[in-house]
Short mmCIF file of C-alpha atoms and ligand atoms in Angstrom, two decimals:
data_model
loop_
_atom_site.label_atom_id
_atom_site.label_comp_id
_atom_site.label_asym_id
_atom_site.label_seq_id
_atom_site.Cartn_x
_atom_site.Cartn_y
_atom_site.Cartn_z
CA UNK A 1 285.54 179.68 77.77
CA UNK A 2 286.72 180.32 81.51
CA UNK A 3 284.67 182.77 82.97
CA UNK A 4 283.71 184.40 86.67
CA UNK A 5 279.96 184.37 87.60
CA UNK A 6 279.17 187.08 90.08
CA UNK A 7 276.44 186.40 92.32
CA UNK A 8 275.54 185.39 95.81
CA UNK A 9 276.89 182.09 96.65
CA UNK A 10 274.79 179.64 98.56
CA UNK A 11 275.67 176.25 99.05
CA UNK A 12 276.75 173.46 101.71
CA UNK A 13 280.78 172.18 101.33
CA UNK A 14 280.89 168.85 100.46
CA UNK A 15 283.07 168.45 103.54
CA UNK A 16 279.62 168.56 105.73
CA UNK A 17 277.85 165.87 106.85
CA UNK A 18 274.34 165.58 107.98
CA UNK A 19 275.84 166.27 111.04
CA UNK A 20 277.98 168.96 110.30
CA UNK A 21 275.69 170.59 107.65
CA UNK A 22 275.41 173.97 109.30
CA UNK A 23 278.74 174.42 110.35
CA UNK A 24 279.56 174.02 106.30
CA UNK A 25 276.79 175.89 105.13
CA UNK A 26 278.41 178.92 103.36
CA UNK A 27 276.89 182.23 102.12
CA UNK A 28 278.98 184.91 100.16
CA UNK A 29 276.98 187.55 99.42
CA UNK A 30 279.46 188.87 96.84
CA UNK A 31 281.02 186.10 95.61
CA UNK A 32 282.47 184.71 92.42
CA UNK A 33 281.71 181.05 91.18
CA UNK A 34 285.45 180.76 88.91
CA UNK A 35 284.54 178.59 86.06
CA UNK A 36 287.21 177.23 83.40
CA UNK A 37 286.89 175.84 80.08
CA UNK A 38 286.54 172.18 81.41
CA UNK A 39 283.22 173.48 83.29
CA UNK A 40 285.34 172.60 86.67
CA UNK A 41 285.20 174.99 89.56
CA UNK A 42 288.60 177.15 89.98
CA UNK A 43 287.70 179.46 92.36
CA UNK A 44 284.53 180.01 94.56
CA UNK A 45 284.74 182.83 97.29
CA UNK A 46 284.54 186.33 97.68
CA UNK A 47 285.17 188.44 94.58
CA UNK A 48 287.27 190.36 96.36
CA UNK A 49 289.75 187.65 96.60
CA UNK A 50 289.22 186.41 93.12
CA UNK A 51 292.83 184.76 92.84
CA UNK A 52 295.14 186.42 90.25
CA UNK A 53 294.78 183.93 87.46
CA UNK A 54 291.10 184.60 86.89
CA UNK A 55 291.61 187.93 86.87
CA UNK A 56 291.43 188.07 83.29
CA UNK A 57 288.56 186.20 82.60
CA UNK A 58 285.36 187.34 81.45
CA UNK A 59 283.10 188.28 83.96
CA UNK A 60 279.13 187.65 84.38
CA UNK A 61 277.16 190.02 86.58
CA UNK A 62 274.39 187.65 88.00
CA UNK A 63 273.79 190.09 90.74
CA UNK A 64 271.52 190.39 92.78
CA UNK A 65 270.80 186.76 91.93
CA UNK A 66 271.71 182.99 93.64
CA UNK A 67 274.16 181.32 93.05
CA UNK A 68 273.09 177.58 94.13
CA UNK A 69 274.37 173.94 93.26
CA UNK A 70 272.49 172.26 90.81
CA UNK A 71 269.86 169.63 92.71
CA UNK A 72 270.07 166.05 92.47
CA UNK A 73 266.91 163.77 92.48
CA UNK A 74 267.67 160.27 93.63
CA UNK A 75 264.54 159.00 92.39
CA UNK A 76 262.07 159.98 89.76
CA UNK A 77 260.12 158.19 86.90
CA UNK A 78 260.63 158.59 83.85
CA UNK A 79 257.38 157.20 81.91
CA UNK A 80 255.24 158.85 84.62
CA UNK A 81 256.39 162.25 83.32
CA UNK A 82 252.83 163.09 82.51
CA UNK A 83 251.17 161.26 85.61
CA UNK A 84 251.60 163.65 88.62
CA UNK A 85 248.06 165.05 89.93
CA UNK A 86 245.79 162.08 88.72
CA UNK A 87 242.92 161.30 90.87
CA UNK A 88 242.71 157.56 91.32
CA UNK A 89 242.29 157.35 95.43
CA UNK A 90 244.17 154.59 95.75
CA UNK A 91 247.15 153.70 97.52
CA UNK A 92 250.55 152.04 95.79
CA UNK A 93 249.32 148.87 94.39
CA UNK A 94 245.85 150.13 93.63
CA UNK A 95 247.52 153.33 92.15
CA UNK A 96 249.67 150.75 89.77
CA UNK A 97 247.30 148.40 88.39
CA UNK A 98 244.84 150.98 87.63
CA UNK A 99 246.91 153.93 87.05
CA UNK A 100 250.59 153.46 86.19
CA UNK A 101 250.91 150.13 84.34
CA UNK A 102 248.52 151.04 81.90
CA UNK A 103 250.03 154.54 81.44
CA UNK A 104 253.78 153.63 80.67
CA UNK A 105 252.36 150.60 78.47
CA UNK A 106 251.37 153.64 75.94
CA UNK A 107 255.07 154.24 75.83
CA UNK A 108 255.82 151.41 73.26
CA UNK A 109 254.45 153.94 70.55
CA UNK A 110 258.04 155.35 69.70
CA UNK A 111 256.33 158.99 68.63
CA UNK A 112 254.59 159.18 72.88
CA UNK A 113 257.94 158.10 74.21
CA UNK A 114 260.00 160.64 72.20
CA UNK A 115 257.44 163.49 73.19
CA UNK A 116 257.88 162.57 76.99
CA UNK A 117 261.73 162.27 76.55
CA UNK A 118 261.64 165.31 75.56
CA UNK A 119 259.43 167.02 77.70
CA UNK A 120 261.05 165.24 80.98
CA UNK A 121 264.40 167.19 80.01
CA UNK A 122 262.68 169.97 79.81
CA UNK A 123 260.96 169.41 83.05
CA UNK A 124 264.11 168.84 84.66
CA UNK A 125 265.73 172.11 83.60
CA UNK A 126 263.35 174.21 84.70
CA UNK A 127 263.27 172.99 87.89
CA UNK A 128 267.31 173.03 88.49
CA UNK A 129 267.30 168.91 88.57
CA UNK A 130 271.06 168.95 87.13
CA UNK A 131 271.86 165.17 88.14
CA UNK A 132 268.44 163.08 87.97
CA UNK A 133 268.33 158.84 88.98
CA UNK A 134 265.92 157.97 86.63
CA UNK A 135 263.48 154.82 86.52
CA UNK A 136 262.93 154.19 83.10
CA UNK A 137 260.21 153.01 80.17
CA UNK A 138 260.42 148.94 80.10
CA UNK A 139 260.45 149.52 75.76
CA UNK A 140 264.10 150.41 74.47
CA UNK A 141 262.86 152.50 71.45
CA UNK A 142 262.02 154.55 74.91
CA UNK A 143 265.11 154.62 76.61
CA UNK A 144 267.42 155.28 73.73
CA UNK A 145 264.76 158.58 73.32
CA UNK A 146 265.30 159.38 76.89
CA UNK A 147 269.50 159.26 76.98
CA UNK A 148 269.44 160.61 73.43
CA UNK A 149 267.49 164.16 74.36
CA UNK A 150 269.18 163.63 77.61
CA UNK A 151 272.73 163.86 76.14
CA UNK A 152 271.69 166.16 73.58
CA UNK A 153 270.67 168.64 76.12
CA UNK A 154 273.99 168.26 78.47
CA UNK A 155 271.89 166.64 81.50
CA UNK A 156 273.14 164.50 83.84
CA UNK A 157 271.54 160.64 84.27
CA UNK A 158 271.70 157.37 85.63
CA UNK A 159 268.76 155.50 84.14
CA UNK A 160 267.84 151.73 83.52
CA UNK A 161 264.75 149.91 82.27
CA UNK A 162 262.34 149.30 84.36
CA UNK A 163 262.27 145.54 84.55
CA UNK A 164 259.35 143.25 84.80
CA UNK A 165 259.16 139.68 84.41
CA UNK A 166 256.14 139.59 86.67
CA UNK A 167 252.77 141.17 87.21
CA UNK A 168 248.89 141.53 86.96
CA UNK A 169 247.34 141.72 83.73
CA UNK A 170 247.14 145.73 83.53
CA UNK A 171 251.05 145.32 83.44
CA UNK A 172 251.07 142.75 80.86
CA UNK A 173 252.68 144.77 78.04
CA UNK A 174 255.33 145.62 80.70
CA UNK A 175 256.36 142.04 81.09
CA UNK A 176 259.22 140.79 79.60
CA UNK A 177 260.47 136.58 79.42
CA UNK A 178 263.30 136.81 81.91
CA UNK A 179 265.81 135.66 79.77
CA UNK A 180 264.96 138.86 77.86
CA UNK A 181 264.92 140.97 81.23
CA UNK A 182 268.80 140.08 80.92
CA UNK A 183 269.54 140.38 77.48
CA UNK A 184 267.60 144.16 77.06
CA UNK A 185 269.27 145.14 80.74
CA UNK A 186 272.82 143.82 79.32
CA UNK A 187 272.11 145.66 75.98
CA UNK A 188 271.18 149.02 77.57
CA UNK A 189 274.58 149.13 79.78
CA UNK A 190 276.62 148.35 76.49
CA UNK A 191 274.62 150.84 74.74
CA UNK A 192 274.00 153.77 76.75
CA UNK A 193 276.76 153.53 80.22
CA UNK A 194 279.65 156.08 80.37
CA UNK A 195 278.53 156.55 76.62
CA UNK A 196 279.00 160.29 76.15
CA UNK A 197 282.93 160.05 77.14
CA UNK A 198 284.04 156.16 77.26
CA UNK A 199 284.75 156.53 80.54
CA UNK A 200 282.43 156.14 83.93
CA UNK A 201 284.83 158.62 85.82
CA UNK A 202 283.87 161.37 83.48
CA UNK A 203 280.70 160.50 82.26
CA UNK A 204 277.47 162.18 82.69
CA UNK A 205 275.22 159.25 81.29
CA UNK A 206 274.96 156.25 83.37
CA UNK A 207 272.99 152.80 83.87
CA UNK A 208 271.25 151.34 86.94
CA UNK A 209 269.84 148.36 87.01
CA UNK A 210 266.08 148.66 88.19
CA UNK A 211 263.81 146.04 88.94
CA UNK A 212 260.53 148.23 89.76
CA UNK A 213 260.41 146.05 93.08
CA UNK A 214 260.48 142.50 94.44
CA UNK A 215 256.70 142.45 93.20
CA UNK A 216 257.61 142.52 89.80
CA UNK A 217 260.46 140.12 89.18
CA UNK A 218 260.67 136.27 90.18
CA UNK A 219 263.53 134.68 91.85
CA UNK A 220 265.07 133.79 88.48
CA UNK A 221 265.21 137.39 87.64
CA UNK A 222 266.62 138.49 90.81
CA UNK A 223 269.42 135.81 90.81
CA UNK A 224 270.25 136.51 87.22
CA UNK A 225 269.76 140.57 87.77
CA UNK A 226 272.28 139.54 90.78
CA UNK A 227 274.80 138.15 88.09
CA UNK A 228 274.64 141.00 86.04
CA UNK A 229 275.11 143.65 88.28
CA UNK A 230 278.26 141.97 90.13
CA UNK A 231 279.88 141.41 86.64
CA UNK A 232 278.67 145.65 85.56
CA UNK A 233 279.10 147.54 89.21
CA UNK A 234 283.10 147.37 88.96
CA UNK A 235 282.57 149.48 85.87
CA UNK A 236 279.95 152.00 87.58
CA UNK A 237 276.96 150.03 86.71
CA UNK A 238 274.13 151.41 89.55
CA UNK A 239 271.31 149.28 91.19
CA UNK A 240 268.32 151.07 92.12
CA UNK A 241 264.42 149.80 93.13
CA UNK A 242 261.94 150.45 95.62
CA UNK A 243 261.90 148.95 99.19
CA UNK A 244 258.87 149.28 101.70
CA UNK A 245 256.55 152.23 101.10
CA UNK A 246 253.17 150.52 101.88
CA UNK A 247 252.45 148.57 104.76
CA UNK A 248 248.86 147.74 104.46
CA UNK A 249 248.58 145.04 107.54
CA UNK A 250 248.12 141.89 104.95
CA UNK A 251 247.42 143.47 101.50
CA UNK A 252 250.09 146.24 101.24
CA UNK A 253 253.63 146.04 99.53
CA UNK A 254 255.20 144.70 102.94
CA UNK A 255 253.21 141.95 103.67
CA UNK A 256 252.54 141.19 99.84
CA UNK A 257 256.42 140.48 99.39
CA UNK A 258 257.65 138.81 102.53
CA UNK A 259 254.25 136.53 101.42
CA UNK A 260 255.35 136.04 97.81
CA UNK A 261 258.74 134.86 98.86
CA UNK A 262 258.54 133.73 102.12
CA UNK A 263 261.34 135.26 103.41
CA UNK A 264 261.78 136.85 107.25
CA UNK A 265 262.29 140.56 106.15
CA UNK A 266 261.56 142.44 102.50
CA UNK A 267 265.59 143.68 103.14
CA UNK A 268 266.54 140.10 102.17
CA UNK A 269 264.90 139.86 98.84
CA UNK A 270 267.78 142.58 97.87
CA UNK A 271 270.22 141.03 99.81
CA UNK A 272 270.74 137.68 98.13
CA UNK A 273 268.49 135.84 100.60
CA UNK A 274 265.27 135.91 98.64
CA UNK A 275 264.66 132.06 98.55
CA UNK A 276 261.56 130.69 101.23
CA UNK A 277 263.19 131.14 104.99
CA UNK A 278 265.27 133.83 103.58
CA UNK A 279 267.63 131.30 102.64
CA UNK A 280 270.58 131.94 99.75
CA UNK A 281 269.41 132.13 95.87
CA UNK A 282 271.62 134.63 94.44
CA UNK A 283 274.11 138.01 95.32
CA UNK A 284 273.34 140.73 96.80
CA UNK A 285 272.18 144.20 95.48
CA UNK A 286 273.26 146.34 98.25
CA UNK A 287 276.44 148.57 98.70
CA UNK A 288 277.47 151.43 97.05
CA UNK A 289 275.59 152.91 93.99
CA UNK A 290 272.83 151.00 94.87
CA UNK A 291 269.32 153.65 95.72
CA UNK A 292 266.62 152.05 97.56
CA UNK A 293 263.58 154.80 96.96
CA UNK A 294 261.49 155.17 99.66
CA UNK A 295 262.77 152.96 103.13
CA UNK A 296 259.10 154.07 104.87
CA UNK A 297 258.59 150.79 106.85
CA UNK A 298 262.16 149.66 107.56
CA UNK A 299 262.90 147.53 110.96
CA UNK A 300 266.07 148.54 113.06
CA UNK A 301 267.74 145.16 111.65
CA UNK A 302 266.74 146.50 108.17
CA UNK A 303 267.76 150.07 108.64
CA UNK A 304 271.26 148.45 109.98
CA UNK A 305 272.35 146.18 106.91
CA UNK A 306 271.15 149.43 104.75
CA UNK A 307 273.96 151.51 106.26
CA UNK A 308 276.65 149.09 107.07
CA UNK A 309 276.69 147.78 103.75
CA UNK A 310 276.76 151.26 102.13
CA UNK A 311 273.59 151.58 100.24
CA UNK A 312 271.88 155.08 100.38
CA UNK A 313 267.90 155.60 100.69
CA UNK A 314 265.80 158.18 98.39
CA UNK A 315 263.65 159.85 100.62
CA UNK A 316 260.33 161.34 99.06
CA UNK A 317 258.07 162.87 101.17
CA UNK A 318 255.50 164.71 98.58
CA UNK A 319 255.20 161.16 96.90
CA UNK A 320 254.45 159.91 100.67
CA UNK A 321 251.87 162.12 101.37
CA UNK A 322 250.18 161.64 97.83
CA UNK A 323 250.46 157.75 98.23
CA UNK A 324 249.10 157.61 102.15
CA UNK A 325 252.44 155.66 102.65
CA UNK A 326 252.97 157.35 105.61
CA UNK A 327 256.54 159.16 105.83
CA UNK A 328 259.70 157.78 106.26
CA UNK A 329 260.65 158.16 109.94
CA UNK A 330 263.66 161.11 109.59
CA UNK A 331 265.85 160.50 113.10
CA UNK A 332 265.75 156.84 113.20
CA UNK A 333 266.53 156.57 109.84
CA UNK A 334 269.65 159.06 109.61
CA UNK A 335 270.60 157.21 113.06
CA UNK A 336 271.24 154.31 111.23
CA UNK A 337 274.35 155.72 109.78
CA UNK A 338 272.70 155.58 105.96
CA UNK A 339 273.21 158.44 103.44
CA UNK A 340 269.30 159.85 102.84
CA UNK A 341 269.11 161.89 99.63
CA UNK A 342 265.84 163.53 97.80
CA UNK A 343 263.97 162.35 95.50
CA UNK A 344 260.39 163.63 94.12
CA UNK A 345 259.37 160.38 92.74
CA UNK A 346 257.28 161.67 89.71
CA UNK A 347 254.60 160.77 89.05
CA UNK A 348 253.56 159.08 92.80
CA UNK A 349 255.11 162.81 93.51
CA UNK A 350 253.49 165.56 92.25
CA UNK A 351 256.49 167.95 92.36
CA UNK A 352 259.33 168.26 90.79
CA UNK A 353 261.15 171.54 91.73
CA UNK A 354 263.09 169.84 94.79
CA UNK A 355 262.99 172.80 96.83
CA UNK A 356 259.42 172.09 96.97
CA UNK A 357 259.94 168.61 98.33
CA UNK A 358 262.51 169.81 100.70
CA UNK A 359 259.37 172.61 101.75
CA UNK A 360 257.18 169.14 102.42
CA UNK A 361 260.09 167.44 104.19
CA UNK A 362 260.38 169.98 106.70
CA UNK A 363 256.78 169.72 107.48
CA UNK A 364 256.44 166.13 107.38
CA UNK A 365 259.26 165.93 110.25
CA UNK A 366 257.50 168.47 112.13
CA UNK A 367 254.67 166.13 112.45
CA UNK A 368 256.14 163.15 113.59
CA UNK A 369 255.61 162.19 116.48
CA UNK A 370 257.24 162.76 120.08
CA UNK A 371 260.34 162.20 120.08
CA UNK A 372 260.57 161.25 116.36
CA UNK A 373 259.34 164.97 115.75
CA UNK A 374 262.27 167.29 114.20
CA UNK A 375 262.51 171.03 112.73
CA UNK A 376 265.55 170.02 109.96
CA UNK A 377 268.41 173.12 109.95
CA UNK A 378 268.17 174.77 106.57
CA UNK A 379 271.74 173.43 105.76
CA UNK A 380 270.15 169.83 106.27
CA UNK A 381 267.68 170.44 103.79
CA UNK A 382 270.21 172.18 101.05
CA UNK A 383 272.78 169.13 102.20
CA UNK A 384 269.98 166.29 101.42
CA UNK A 385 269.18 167.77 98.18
CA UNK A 386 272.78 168.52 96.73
CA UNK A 387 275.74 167.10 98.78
CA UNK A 388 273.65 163.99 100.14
CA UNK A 389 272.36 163.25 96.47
CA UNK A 390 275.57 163.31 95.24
CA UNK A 391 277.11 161.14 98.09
CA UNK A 392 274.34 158.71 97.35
CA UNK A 393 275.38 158.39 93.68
CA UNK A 394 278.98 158.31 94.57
CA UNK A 395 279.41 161.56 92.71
CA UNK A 396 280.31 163.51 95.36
CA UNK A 397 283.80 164.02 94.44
CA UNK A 398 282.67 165.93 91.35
CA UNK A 399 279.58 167.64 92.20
CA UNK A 400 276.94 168.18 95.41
CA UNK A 401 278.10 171.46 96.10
CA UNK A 402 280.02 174.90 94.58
CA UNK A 403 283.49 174.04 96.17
CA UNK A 404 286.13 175.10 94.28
CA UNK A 405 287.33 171.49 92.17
CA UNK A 406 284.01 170.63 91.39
CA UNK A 407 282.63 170.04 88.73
CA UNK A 408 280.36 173.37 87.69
CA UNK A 409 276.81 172.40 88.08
CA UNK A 410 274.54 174.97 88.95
CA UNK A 411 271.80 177.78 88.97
CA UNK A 412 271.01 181.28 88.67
CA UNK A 413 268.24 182.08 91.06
CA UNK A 414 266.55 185.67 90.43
CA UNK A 415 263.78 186.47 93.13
CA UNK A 416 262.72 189.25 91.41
CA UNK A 417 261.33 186.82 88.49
CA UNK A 418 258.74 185.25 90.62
CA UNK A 419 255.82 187.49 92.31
CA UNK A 420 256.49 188.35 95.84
CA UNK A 421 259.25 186.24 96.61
CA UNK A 422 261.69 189.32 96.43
CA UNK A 423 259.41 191.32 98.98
CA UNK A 424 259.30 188.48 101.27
CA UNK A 425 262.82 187.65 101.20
CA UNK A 426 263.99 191.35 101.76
CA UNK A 427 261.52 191.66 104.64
CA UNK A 428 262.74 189.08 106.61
CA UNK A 429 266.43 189.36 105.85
CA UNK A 430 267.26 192.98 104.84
CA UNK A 431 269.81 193.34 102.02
CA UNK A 432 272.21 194.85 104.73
CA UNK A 433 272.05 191.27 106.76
CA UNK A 434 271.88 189.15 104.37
CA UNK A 435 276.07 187.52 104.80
CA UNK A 436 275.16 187.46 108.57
CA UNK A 437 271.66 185.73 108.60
CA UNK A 438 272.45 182.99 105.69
CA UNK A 439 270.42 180.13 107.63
CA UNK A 440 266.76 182.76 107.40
CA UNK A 441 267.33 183.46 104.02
CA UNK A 442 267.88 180.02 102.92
CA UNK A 443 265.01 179.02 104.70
CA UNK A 444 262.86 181.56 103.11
CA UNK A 445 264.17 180.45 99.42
CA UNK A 446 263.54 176.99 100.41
CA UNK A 447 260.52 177.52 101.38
CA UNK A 448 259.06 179.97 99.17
CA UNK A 449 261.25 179.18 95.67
CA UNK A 450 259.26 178.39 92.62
CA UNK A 451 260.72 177.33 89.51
CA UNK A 452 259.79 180.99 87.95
CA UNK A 453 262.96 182.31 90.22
CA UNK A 454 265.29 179.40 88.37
CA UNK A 455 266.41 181.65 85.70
CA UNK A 456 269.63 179.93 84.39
CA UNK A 457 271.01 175.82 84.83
CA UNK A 458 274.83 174.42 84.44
CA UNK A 459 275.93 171.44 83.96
CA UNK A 460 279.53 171.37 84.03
CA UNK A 461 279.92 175.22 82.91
CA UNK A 462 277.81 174.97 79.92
CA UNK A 463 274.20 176.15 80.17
CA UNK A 464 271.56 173.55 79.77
CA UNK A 465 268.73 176.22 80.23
N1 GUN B 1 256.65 150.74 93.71
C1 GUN B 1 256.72 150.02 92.57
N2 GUN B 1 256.56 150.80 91.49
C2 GUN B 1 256.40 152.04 91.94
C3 GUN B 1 256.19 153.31 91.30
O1 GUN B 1 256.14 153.42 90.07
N3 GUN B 1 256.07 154.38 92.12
C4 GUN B 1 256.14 154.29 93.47
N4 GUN B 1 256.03 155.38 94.21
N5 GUN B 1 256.33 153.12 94.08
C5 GUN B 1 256.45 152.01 93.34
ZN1 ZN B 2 259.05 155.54 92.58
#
């Protein structure tokens, strides 16, 4: 059914870039979101100027609520659903062995892995997380839960198996031969890509290809993963893993991989050149649709080959601070030219409304340091969790942001559902200036938003909630 939703509109065009974020950042405090009966975007402006052929549509009152885009996570973990706030004290590799392997080994029981699929959607909606890039259980039985409720519930996801071919012994049930590391990654993108409509274009299920990290796979794996992907990308096939997010001098993930394969820079295990002396073995991962989560430790010549060859970073600065990975350094890394989206990285992240990530970005960048030290623009924090998400997944032609064209993915945000929040907000910006001061107000929800205000979620016009 095409219908108008009435509410205040708050979202950054898909026109900005990080650059141009607050230029594009647009605020109508009466405005109508025109949706039709494909769930696409007709109309999003003033309601005064609601064009003539909605004019006959239903209409939803959503005032005094939000109207925002639905938020995209560019990296979270799907078998870690139930892992956030675990005291282990140690950092990555410590935290795996002891922590994480052992956890998603429990989800070969079919009955734990349906419960989390389940409860990870639901997770997802009530924090707004529309369009999720999902790292997912090694077991099948566990994926084919995950895109089933997924699908079921009108979600968006690109998701793979978490591949490992190797590991230490707490991740032995994890392992797979790597001739099977193909066959199960080949079967998944058969089985679950572009699944719900035929066709990638229109799809809201997707595959990536995810090797956890160079750690966990040999050369083999990579070469043959390499294979795959060039043969699957053409047909929207994504490539996600994580690069450099602990650099313990000698014993960290750094040193631990450019050991392991003797190559000059970690960069090159993803870039084809993962043989000793960073020498040739196999194709490269990187270029569009491929996510590299984290990017804390890069080099210059890393940071480079990142953005000229078009592959976009995950930032995830509440999993950073948890982790003691240090943060991922914001202006030199934006300098390079790459596209950095949001992700919370659940479970190493303990948070998964992405508002609240954004609230830890903003300090994290505060505290670098010197020169490196930056107070992000509102509009650079709504643009990293919508429009630069979406660019990163090469979605941004069909959602990121509440342009009209789009496709309709977003939420209902009352302030009045979540304690204080509605006093705070109308004390700083009074009803009576809230068009005029749109960069304090979306600061304040930023800042202060808990998923208790999230009172409705779209996905393509049809609520999810
Ligand atoms: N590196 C390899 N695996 C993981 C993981 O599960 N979480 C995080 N944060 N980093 C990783
Ligand atoms: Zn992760």
């Amino acid at each position: 059914m095409s219908i108008v939703r009435r509410g205040h509109i708050l979202h950054v065009s898909s026109r900005a870039t990080l650059e141009t974020a607050r230029e594009h950042l647009i605020s109508v405090e009466d405005g109508a979101l025109a949706v039709d009966d494909e769930g696409r975007i007709a109309y999003s402006g003033p309601y005064s100027a609601l064009p003539h052929q909605c004019r006959s549509w239903a209409v939803r009152d959503h005032r005094p609520g939000y109207l925002l885009p639905g938020l995209i996570d560019t990296h979270i973990h799907f078998p870690q659903v139930h892992s956030t706030g675990l005291y282990v004290g140690g950092q990555l590799l410590d935290w795996l062995d002891r922590h994480i392997f052992p956890t998603e080994s429990r989800f070969a029981d079919p009955n734990v892995a349906a419960d989390a699929a389940w409860a990870f959607c639901s997770r997802r909606i009530a924090v707004g997380t529309t369009t999720a890039l999902v790292f997912g259980s090694a077991f099948p039985a566990a994926q084919n839960a995950l895109f089933a409720a997924t699908h079921h519930r009108g979600l968006r996801m690109i998701c793979g198996r978490t591949i490992q071919t190797s590991g230490p012994p707490t991740a032995k049930k994890l392992l797979t031969s790597e001739n099977e590391a193909i066959s199960l990654t080949r079967e998944e993108i058969s089985r679950w890509h572009a699944k719900d409509t035929g066709n990638a274009a229109t799809a809201l299920l997707h595959v990536a290809i995810t090797p956890r990290f160079a750690l966990s796979v040999t050369p083999k794996t990579l070469a043959e993963l390499g294979d795959l992907y060039h043969e699957a990308r053409g047909s929207g096939v994504y490539f996600q893993t994580h690069f450099s997010e602990d650099n313990r001098p000698g014993v960290g993930e750094v040193d631990s991989t450019k050991r392991l394969f003797q190559t000059d820079s970690y960069l090159d295990v993803y870039d084809g050149k993962f043989l000793p002396g960073s020498r040739p073995g196999g194709l490269s991962f990187l270029g569009p649709r491929a996510v590299l989560a984290h990017t804390v430790h890069a080099t210059d010549a890393e940071l480079a080959r990142i953005a000229q060859t078009g592959t976009a970073i995950s930032h995830c600065p509440t999993s950073q601070l948890f982790l003691g990975s240090g943060t991922m350094p914001w202006r030199r890394t934006v300098a390079s030219g790459a596209t950095v989206s949001l992700g919370s990285d659940i479970g190493g992240g303990d948070e998964w409304l992405l508002t609240r990530v954004l609230n830890d970005c903003y300090k994290v960048h505060m505290n670098e340091q010197g020169a490196a030290q930056v107070a992000l623009h509102p509009a650079e924090l709504l643009y990293t969790a919508t429009v630069a998400g979406a660019k990163a997944l090469c979605l941004d032609e069909r959602i990121g942001s509440l342009d009209s064209g789009k496709e309709a993915d977003f939420l209902v945000v009352r302030t009045q559902d979540q304690p204080w929040l509605d006093e705070l907000i109308e004390k700083v910006v009074p009803k009576e200036h809230r068009d005029l001061e749109a960069e304090q107000l979306l600061f304040s929800l930023i800042m202060g938003m808990k998923e208790e205000a999230i009172s409705e979620v779209y996905v393509r016009g049809r609520l999810v909630s």
